[in-house]
Structures are given as structure tokens and as C-alpha cells.
N, C-alpha and C. Protein backbone atom coordinates (compact mmCIF):
# COMPACT_ATOMS: atom_id res chain seq x y z
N UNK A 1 0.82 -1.20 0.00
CA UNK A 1 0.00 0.00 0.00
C UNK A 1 0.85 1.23 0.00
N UNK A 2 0.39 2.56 0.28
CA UNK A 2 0.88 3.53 0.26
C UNK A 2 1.04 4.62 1.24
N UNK A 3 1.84 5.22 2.04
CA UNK A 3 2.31 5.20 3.24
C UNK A 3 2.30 4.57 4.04
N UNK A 4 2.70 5.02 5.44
CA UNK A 4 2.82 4.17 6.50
C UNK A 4 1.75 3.84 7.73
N UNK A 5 2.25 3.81 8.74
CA UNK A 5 1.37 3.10 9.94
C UNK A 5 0.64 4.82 9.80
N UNK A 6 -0.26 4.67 10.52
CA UNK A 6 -1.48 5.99 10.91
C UNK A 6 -2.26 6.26 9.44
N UNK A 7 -3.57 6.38 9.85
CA UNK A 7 -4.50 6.28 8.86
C UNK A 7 -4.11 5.46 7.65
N UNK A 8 -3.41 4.37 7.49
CA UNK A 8 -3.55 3.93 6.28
C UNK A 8 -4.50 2.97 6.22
N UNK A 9 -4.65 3.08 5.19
CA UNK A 9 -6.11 2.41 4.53
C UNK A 9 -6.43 0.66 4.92
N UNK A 10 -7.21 0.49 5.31
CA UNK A 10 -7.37 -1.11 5.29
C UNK A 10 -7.29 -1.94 4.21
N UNK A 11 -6.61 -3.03 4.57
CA UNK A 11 -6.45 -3.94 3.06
C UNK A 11 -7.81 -4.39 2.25
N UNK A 12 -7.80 -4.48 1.20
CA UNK A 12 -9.04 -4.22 0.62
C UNK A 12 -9.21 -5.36 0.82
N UNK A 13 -10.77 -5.68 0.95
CA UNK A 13 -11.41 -7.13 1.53
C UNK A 13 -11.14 -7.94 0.64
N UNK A 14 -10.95 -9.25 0.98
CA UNK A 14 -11.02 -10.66 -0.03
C UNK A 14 -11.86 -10.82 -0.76
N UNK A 15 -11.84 -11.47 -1.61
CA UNK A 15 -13.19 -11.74 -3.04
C UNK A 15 -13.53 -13.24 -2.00
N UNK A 16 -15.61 -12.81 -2.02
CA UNK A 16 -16.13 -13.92 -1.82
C UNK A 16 -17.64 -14.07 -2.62
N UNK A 17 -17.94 -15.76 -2.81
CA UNK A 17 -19.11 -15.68 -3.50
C UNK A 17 -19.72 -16.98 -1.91
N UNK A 18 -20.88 -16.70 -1.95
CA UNK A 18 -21.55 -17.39 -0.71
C UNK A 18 -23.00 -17.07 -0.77
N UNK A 19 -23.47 -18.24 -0.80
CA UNK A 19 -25.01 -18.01 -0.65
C UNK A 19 -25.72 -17.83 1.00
N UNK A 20 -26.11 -16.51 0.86
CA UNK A 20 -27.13 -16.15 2.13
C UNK A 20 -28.01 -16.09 2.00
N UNK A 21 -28.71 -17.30 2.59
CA UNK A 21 -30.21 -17.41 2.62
C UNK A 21 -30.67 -17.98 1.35
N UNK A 22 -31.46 -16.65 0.87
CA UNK A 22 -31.73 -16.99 -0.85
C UNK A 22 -31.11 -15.72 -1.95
N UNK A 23 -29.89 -15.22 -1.01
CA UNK A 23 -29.38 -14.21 -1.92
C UNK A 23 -27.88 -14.71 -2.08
N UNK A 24 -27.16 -14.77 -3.15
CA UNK A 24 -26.00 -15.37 -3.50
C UNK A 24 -24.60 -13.67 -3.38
N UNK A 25 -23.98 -13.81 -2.70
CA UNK A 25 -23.49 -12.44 -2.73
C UNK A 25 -22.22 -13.27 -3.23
N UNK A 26 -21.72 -12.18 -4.45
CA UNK A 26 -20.52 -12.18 -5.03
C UNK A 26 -19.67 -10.51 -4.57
N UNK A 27 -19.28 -10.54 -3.64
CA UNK A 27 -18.20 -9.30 -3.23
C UNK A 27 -16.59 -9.10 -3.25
N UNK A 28 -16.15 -8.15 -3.90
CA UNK A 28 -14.87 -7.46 -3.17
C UNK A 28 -13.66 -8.19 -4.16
N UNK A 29 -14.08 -9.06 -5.76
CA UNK A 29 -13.85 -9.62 -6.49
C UNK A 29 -12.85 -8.60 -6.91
N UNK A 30 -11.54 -8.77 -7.52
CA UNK A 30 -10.27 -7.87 -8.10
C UNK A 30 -9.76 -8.66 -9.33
N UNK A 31 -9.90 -8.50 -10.44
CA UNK A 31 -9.36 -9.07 -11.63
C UNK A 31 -9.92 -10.77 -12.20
N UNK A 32 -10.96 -10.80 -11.34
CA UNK A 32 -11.00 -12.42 -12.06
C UNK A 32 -11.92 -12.30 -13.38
N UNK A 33 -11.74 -13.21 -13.88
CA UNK A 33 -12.59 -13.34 -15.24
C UNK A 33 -12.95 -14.51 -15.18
N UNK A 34 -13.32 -15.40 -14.10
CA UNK A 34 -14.11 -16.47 -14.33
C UNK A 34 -14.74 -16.71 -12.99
N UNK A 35 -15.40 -15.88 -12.93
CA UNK A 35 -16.65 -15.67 -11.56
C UNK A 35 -18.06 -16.88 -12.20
N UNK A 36 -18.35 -17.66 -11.71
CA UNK A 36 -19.07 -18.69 -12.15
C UNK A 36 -20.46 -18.73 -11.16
N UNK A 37 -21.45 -18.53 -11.60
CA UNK A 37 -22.58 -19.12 -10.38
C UNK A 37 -23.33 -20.14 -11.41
N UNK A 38 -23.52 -21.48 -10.90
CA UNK A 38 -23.94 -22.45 -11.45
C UNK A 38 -24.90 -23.51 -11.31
N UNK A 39 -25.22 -22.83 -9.97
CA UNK A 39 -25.94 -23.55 -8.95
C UNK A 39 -27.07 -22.74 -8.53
N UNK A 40 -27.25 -21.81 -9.35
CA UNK A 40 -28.71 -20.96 -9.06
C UNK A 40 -29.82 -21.63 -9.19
N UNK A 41 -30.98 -20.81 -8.36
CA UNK A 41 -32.70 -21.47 -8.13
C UNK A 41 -33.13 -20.53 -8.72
N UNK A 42 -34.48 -21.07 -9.39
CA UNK A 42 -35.57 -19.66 -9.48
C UNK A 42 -35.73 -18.34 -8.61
N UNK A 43 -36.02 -19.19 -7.21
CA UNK A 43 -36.59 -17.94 -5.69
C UNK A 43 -35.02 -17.71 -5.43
N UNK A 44 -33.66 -17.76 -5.90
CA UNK A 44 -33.18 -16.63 -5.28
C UNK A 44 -32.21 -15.98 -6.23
N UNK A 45 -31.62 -14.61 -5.26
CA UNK A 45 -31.58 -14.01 -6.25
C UNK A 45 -29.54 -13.49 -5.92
N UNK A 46 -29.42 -12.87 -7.06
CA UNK A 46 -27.58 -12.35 -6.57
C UNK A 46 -27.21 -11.13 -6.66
N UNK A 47 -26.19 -11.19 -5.97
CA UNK A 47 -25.63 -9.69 -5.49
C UNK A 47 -24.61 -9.57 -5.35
N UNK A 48 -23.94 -8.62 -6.81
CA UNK A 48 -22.99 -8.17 -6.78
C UNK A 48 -22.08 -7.21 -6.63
N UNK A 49 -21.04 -7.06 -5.09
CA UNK A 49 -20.75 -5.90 -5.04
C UNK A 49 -19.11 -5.44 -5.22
N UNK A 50 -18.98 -4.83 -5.37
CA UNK A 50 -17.67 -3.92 -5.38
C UNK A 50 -16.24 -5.08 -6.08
N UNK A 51 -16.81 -5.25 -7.08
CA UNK A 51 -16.28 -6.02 -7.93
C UNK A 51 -15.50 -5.51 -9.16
N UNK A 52 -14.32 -5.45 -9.36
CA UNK A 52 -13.72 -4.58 -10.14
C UNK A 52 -13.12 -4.92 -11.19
N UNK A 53 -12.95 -5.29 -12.76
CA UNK A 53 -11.65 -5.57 -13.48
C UNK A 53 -12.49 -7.29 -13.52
N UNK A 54 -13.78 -7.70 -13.42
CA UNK A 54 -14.32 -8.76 -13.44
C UNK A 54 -15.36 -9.44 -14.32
N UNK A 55 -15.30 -10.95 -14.81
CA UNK A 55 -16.17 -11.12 -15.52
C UNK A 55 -17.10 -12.58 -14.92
N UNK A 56 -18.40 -11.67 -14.89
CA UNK A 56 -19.52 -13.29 -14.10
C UNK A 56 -20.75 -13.28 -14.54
N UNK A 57 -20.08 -14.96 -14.60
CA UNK A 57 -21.63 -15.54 -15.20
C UNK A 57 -22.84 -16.37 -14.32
N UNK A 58 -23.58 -15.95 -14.41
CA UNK A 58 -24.73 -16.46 -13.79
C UNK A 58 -25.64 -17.45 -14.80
N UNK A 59 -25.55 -18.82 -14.45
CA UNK A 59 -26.45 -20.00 -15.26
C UNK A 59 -27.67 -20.12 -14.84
N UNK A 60 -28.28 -19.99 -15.20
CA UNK A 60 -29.12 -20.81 -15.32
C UNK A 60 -30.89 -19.56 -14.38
N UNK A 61 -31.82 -19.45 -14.52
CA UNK A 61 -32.70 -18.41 -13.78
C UNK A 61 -32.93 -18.21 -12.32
N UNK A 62 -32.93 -17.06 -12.11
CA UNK A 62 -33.23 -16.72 -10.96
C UNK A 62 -34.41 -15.59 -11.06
N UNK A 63 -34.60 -15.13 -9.68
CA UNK A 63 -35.29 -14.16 -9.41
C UNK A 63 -35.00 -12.89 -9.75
N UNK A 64 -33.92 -12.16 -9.23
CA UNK A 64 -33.29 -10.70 -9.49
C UNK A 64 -31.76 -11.39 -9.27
N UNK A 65 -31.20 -9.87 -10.25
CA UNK A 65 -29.96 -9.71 -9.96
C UNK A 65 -29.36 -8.21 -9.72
N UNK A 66 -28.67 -8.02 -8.86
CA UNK A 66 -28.34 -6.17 -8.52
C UNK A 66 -26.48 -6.08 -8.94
N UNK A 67 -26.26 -5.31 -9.41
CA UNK A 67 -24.68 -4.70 -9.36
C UNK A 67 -24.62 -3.64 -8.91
N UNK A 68 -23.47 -3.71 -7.84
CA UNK A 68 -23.80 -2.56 -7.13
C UNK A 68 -22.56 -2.21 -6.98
N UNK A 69 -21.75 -0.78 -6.87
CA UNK A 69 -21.06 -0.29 -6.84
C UNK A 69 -19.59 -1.41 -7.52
N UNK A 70 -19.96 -1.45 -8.63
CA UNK A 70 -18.55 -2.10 -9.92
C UNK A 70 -17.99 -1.58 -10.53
N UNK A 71 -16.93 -1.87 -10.63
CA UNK A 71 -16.04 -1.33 -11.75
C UNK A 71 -15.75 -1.97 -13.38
N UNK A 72 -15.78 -1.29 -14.14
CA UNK A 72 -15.19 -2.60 -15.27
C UNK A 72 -15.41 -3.92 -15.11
N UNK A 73 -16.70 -3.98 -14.75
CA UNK A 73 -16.70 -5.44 -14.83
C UNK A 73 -18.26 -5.92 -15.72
N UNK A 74 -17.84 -7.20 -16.29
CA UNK A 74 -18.67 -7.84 -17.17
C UNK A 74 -19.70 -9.24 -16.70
N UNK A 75 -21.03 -8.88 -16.98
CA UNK A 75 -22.06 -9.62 -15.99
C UNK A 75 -22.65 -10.10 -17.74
N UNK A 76 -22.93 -11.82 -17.40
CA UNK A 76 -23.46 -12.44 -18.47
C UNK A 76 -24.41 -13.33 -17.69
N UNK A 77 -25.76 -12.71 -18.37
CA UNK A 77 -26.88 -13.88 -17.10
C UNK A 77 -27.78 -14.22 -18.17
N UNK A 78 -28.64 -15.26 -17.82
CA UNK A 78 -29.61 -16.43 -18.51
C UNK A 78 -31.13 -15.39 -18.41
N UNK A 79 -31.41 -15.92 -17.66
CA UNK A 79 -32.96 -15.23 -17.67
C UNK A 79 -33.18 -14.89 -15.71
N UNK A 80 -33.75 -13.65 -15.64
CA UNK A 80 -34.06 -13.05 -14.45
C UNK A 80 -35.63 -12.81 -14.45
N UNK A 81 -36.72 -13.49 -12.86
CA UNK A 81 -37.73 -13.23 -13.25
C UNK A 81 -38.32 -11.97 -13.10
N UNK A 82 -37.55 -11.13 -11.71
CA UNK A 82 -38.01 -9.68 -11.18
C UNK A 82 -37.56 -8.85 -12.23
N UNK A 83 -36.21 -8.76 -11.98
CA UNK A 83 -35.45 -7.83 -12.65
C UNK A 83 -34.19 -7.41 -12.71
N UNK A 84 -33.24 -7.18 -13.30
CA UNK A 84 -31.84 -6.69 -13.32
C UNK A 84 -31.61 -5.21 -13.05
N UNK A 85 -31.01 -5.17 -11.94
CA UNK A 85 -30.46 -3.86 -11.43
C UNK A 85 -28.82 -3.01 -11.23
N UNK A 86 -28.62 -2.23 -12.24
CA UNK A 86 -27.02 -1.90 -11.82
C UNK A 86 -27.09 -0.42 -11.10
N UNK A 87 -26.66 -0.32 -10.21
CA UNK A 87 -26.64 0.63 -9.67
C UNK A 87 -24.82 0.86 -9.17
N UNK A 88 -24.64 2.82 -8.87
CA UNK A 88 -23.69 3.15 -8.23
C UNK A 88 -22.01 2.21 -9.44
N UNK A 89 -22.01 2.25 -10.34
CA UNK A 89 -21.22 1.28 -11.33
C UNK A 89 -20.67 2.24 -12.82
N UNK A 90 -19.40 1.88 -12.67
CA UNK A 90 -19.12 2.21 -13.96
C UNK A 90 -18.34 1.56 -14.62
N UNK A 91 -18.34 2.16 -16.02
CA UNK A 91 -18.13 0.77 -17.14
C UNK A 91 -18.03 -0.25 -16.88
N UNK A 92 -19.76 -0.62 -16.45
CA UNK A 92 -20.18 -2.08 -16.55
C UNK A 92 -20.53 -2.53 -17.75
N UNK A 93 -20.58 -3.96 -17.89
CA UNK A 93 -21.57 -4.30 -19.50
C UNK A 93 -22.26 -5.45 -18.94
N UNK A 94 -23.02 -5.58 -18.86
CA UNK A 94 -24.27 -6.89 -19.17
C UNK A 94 -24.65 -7.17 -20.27
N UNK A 95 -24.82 -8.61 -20.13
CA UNK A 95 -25.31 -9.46 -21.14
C UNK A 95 -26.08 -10.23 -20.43
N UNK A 96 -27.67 -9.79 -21.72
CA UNK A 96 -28.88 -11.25 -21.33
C UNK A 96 -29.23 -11.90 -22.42
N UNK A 97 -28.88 -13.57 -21.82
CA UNK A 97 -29.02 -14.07 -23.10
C UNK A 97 -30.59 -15.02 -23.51
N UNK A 98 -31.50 -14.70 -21.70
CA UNK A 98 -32.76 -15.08 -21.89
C UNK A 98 -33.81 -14.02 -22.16
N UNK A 99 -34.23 -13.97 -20.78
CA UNK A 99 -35.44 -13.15 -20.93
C UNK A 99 -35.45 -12.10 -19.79
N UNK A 100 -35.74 -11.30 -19.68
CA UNK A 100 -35.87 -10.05 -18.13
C UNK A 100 -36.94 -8.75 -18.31
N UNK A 101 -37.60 -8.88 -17.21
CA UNK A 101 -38.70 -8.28 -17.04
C UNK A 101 -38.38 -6.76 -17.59
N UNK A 102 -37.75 -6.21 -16.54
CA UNK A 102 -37.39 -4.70 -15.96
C UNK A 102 -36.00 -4.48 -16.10
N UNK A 103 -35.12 -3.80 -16.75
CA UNK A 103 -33.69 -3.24 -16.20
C UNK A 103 -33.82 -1.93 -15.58
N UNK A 104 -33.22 -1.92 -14.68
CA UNK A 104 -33.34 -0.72 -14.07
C UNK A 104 -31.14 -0.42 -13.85
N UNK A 105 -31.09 1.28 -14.56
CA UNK A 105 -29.78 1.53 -13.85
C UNK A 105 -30.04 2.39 -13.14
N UNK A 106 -29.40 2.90 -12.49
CA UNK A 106 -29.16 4.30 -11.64
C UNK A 106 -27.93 4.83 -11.12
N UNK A 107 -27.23 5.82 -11.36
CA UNK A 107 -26.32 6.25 -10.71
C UNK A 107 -24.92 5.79 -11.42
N UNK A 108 -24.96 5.22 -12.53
CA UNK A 108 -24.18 4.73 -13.07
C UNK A 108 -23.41 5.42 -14.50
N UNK A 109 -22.12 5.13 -14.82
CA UNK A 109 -21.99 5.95 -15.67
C UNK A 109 -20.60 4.68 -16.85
N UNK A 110 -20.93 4.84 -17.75
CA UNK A 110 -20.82 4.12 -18.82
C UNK A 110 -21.04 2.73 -18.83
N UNK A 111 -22.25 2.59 -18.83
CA UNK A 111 -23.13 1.19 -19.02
C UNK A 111 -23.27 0.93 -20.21
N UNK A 112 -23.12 -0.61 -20.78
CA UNK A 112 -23.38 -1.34 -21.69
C UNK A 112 -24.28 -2.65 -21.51
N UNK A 113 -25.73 -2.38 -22.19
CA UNK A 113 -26.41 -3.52 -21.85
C UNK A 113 -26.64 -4.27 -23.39
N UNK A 114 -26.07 -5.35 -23.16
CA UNK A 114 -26.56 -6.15 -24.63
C UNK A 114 -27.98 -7.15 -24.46
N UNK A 115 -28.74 -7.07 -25.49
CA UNK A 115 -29.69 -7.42 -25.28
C UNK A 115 -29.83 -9.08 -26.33
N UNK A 116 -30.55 -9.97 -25.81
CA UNK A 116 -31.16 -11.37 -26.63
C UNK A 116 -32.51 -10.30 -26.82
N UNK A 117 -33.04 -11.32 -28.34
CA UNK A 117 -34.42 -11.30 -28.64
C UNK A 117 -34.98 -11.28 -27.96
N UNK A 118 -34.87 -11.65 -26.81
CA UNK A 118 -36.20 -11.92 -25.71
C UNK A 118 -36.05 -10.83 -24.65
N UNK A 119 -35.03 -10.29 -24.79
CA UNK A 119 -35.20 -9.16 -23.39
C UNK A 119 -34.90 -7.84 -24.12
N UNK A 120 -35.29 -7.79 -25.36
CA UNK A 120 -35.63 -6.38 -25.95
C UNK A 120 -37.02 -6.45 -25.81
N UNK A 121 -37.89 -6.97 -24.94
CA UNK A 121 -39.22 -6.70 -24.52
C UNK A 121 -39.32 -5.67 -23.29
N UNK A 122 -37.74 -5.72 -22.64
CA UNK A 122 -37.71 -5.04 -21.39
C UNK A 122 -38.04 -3.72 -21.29
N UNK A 123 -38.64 -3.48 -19.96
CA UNK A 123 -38.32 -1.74 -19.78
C UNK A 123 -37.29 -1.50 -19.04
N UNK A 124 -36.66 -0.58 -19.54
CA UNK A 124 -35.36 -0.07 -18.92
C UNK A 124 -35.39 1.46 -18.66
N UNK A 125 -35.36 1.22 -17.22
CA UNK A 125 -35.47 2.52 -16.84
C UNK A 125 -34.25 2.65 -16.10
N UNK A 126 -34.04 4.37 -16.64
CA UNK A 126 -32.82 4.88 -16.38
C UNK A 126 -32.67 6.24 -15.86
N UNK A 127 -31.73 6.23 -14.32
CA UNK A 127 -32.10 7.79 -13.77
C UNK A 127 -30.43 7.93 -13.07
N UNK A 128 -30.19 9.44 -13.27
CA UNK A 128 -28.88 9.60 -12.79
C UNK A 128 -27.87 9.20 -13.40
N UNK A 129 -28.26 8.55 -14.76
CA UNK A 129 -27.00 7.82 -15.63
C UNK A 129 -26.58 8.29 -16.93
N UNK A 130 -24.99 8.24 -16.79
CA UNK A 130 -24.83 8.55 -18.13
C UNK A 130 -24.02 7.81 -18.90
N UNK A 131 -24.09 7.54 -20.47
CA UNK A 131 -23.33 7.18 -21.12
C UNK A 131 -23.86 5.55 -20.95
N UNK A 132 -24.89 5.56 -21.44
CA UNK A 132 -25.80 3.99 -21.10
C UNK A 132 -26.01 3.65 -22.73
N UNK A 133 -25.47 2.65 -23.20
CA UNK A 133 -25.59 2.24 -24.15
C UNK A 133 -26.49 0.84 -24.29
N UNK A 134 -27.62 0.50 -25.33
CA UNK A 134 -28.29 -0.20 -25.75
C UNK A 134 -27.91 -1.31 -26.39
N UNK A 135 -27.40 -2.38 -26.82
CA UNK A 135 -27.32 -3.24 -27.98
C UNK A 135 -28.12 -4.19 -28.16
N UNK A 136 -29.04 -4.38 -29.47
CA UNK A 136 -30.13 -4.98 -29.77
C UNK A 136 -29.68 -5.87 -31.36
N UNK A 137 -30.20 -7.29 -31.01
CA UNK A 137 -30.31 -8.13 -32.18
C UNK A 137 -30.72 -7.39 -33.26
N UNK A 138 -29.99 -7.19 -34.25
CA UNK A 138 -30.71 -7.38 -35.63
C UNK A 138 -32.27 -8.09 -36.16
N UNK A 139 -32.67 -7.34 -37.25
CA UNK A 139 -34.10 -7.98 -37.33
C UNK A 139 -34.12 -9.64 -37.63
N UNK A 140 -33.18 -10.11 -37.99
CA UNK A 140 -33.06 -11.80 -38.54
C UNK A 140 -32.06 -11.93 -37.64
N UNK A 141 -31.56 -13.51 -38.02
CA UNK A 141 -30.16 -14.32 -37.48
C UNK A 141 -28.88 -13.47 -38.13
N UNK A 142 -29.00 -13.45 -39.49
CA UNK A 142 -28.18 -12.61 -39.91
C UNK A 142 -27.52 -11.01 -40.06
N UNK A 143 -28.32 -10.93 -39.89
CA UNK A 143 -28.35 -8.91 -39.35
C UNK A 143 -27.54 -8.78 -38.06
N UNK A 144 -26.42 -7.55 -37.79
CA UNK A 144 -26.06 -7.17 -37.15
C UNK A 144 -26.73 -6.88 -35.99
N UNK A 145 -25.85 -6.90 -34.33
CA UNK A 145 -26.16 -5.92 -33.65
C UNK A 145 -26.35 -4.54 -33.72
N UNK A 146 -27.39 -3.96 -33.34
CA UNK A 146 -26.93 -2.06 -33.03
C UNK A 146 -27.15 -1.58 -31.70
N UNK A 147 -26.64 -0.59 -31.94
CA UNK A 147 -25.99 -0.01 -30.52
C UNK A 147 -27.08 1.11 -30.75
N UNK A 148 -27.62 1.49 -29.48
CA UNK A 148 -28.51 2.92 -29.23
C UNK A 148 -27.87 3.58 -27.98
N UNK A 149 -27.70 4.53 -28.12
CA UNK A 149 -27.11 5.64 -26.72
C UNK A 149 -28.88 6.09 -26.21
N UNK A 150 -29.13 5.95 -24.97
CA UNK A 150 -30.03 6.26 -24.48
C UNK A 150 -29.92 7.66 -23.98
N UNK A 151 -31.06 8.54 -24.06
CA UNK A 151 -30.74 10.13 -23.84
C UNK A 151 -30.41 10.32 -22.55
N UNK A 152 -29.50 11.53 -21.89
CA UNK A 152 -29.41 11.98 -20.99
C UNK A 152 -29.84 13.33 -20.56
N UNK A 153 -30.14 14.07 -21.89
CA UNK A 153 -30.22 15.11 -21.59
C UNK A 153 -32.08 15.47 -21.68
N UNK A 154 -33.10 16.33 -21.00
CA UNK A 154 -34.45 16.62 -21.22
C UNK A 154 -34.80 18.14 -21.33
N UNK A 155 -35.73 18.50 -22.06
CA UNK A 155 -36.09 19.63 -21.91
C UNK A 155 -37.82 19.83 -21.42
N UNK A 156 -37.56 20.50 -20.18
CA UNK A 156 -39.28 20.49 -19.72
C UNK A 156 -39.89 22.13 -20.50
N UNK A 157 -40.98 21.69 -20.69
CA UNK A 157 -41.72 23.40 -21.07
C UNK A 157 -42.80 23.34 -20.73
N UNK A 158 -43.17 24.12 -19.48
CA UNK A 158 -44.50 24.66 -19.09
C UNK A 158 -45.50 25.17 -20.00
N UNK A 159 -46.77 24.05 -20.31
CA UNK A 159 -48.09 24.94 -20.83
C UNK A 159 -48.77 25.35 -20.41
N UNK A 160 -49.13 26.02 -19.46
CA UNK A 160 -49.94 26.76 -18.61
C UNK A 160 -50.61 25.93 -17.61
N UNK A 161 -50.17 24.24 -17.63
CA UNK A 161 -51.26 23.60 -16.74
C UNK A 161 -50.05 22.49 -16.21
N UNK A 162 -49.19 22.36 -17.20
CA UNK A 162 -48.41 21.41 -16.46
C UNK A 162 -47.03 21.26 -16.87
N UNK A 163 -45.75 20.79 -17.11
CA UNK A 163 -44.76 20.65 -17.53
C UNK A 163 -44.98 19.20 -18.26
N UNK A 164 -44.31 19.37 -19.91
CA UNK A 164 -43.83 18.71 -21.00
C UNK A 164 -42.80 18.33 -20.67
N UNK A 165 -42.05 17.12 -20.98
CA UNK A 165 -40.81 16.96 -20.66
C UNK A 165 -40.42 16.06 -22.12
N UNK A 166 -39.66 16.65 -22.69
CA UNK A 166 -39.24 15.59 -24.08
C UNK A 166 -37.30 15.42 -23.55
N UNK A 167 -37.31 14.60 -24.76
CA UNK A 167 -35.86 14.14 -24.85
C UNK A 167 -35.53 15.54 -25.31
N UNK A 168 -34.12 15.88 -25.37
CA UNK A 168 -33.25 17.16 -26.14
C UNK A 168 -32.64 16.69 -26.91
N UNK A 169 -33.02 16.42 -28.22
CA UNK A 169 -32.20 15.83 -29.62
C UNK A 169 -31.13 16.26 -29.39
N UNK A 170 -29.87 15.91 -29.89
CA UNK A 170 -28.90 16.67 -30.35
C UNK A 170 -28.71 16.66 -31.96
N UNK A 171 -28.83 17.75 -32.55
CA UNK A 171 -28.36 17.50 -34.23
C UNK A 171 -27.27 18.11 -34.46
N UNK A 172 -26.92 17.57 -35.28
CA UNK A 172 -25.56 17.60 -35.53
C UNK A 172 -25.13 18.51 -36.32
């Protein structure tokens, strides 16, 4: 670490994955790229925190999944029945390769969510975030992915009864 004895920093916690209860917590993870959960149920759900420079996969369905305060790290999951949540995270990317209700980010800033056919049904709601990128199947097998930047910026305008709120194009 960096200086000496008095206030120096505590060693940063160990990487652990452990199921509590019915919540699977993956924490405090530093460089791995083969974070594995394989042994998931429907009723429960995982939680990932302060995971940095990491890549995890989650098999098989569960209930929810949360990311919560990550760094650079890469989340590849099956199908979620509540919903997928990244919060407090930056340059995260997810990948779903089933189905998911709801994405929800917040607070997050350069997100990448890739989407399967089946979870471009989702709503994704997004607050406090920037630099949240979309990627969606092509219309066939053969057709490319595309990428959508989701807006950050709004413009409200009062009509005498209530406030409008649209996206703020940018043209170019």
C-alpha cells in the first residue's frame, strides 16, 4: 500500500461468493474473469458488489440480480424473473441471453447492456445515468447488432397547466 502506519487504509477485503439465505453475494472480487454461479434457483436471487476488473456468469434463472457499486466489470446472465439492477457502477456491460422483465440503472456511468431477442421486450429505466448504451439483435439471425445511446439530456416546457418533458435531440 501507500504510506505508513497511521491512517492507512485497510487492506481491501477478499473476493467472496456465498449463498445467504436466498441471496447469492458475489463481493470485493479484483481481476477475475471467471466468476461462475452455477448452482442458481428460481426464488433466489444475486448480489454483486464492489467487484472490479471482473467477468460473471450467472447459469441458469433466478429471481433478481443487482450490481452494485462495480467497476469494469462484465455480468453475463440467462434469464431473471423480477429484474436486473445496476446501480452506483461504472463501465459495466451486461449481457442477457434469456429473458428479463425490468432493467433498471441508476447512478451509473458508462453502461453497456446487450440485449437477446427476448429481453428487448424489457423496460429499462434509467435515472442519474450517463453514457448507457443499448445493444439490440438485428431484425433476422443474420443482421447485425446495433448499438442505441439512451438520452441523458431533457427539456421540460411549461403549458400553462403542467410541464412537457421531451428528450433534447442533439443534431448535428
Amino acid at each position: 500500500g501507500t504510506g505508513g502506519a497511521g491512517g492507512a487504509a485497510p487492506p481491501p477485503a477478499e473476493g467472496r461468493k456465498r449463498l445467504d439465505g436466498k441471496k447469492w453475494m458475489v463481493e470485493h472480487f479484483r481481476g477475475d474473469s471467471n466468476i461462475v454461479l452455477d448452482q442458481v434457483k428460481l426464488q433466489e436471487s444475486v448480489y454483486l458488489f464492489k467487484c472490479e476488473n471482473c467477468v460473471v456468469q450467472v447459469k441458469g434463472k433466478v429471481n433478481q440480480i443487482t450490481l452494485d457499486s462495480c467497476k469494469k466489470t462484465q455480468l453475463v446472465f440467462d434469464s431473471v424473473m423480477a429484474g436486473f439492477e445496476l446501480v452506483n457502477s461504472t463501465s459495466c456491460k451486461a449481457q442477457v441471453t434469456g429473458s428479463v422483465g425490468t432493467i433498471n440503472v441508476e447512478k451509473s456511468d458508462g453502461t453497456q447492456l446487450i440485449l437477446s431477442k427476448d429481453a428487448v421486450k424489457a423496460d429499462i429505466i434509467s435515472a442519474k445515468s450517463s453514457e448507457l448504451n443499448i445493444i439490440v439483435p438485428g431484425a433476422t439471425d443474420d443482421d447485425e447488432y446495433k448499438e442505441h445511446a439512451i438520452p441523458e439530456q431533457f427539456i421540460s416546457k411549461y403549458d400553462g397547466k403542467r410541464f412537457i418533458t421531451k428528450t433534447l435531440e442533439h443534431t448535428a
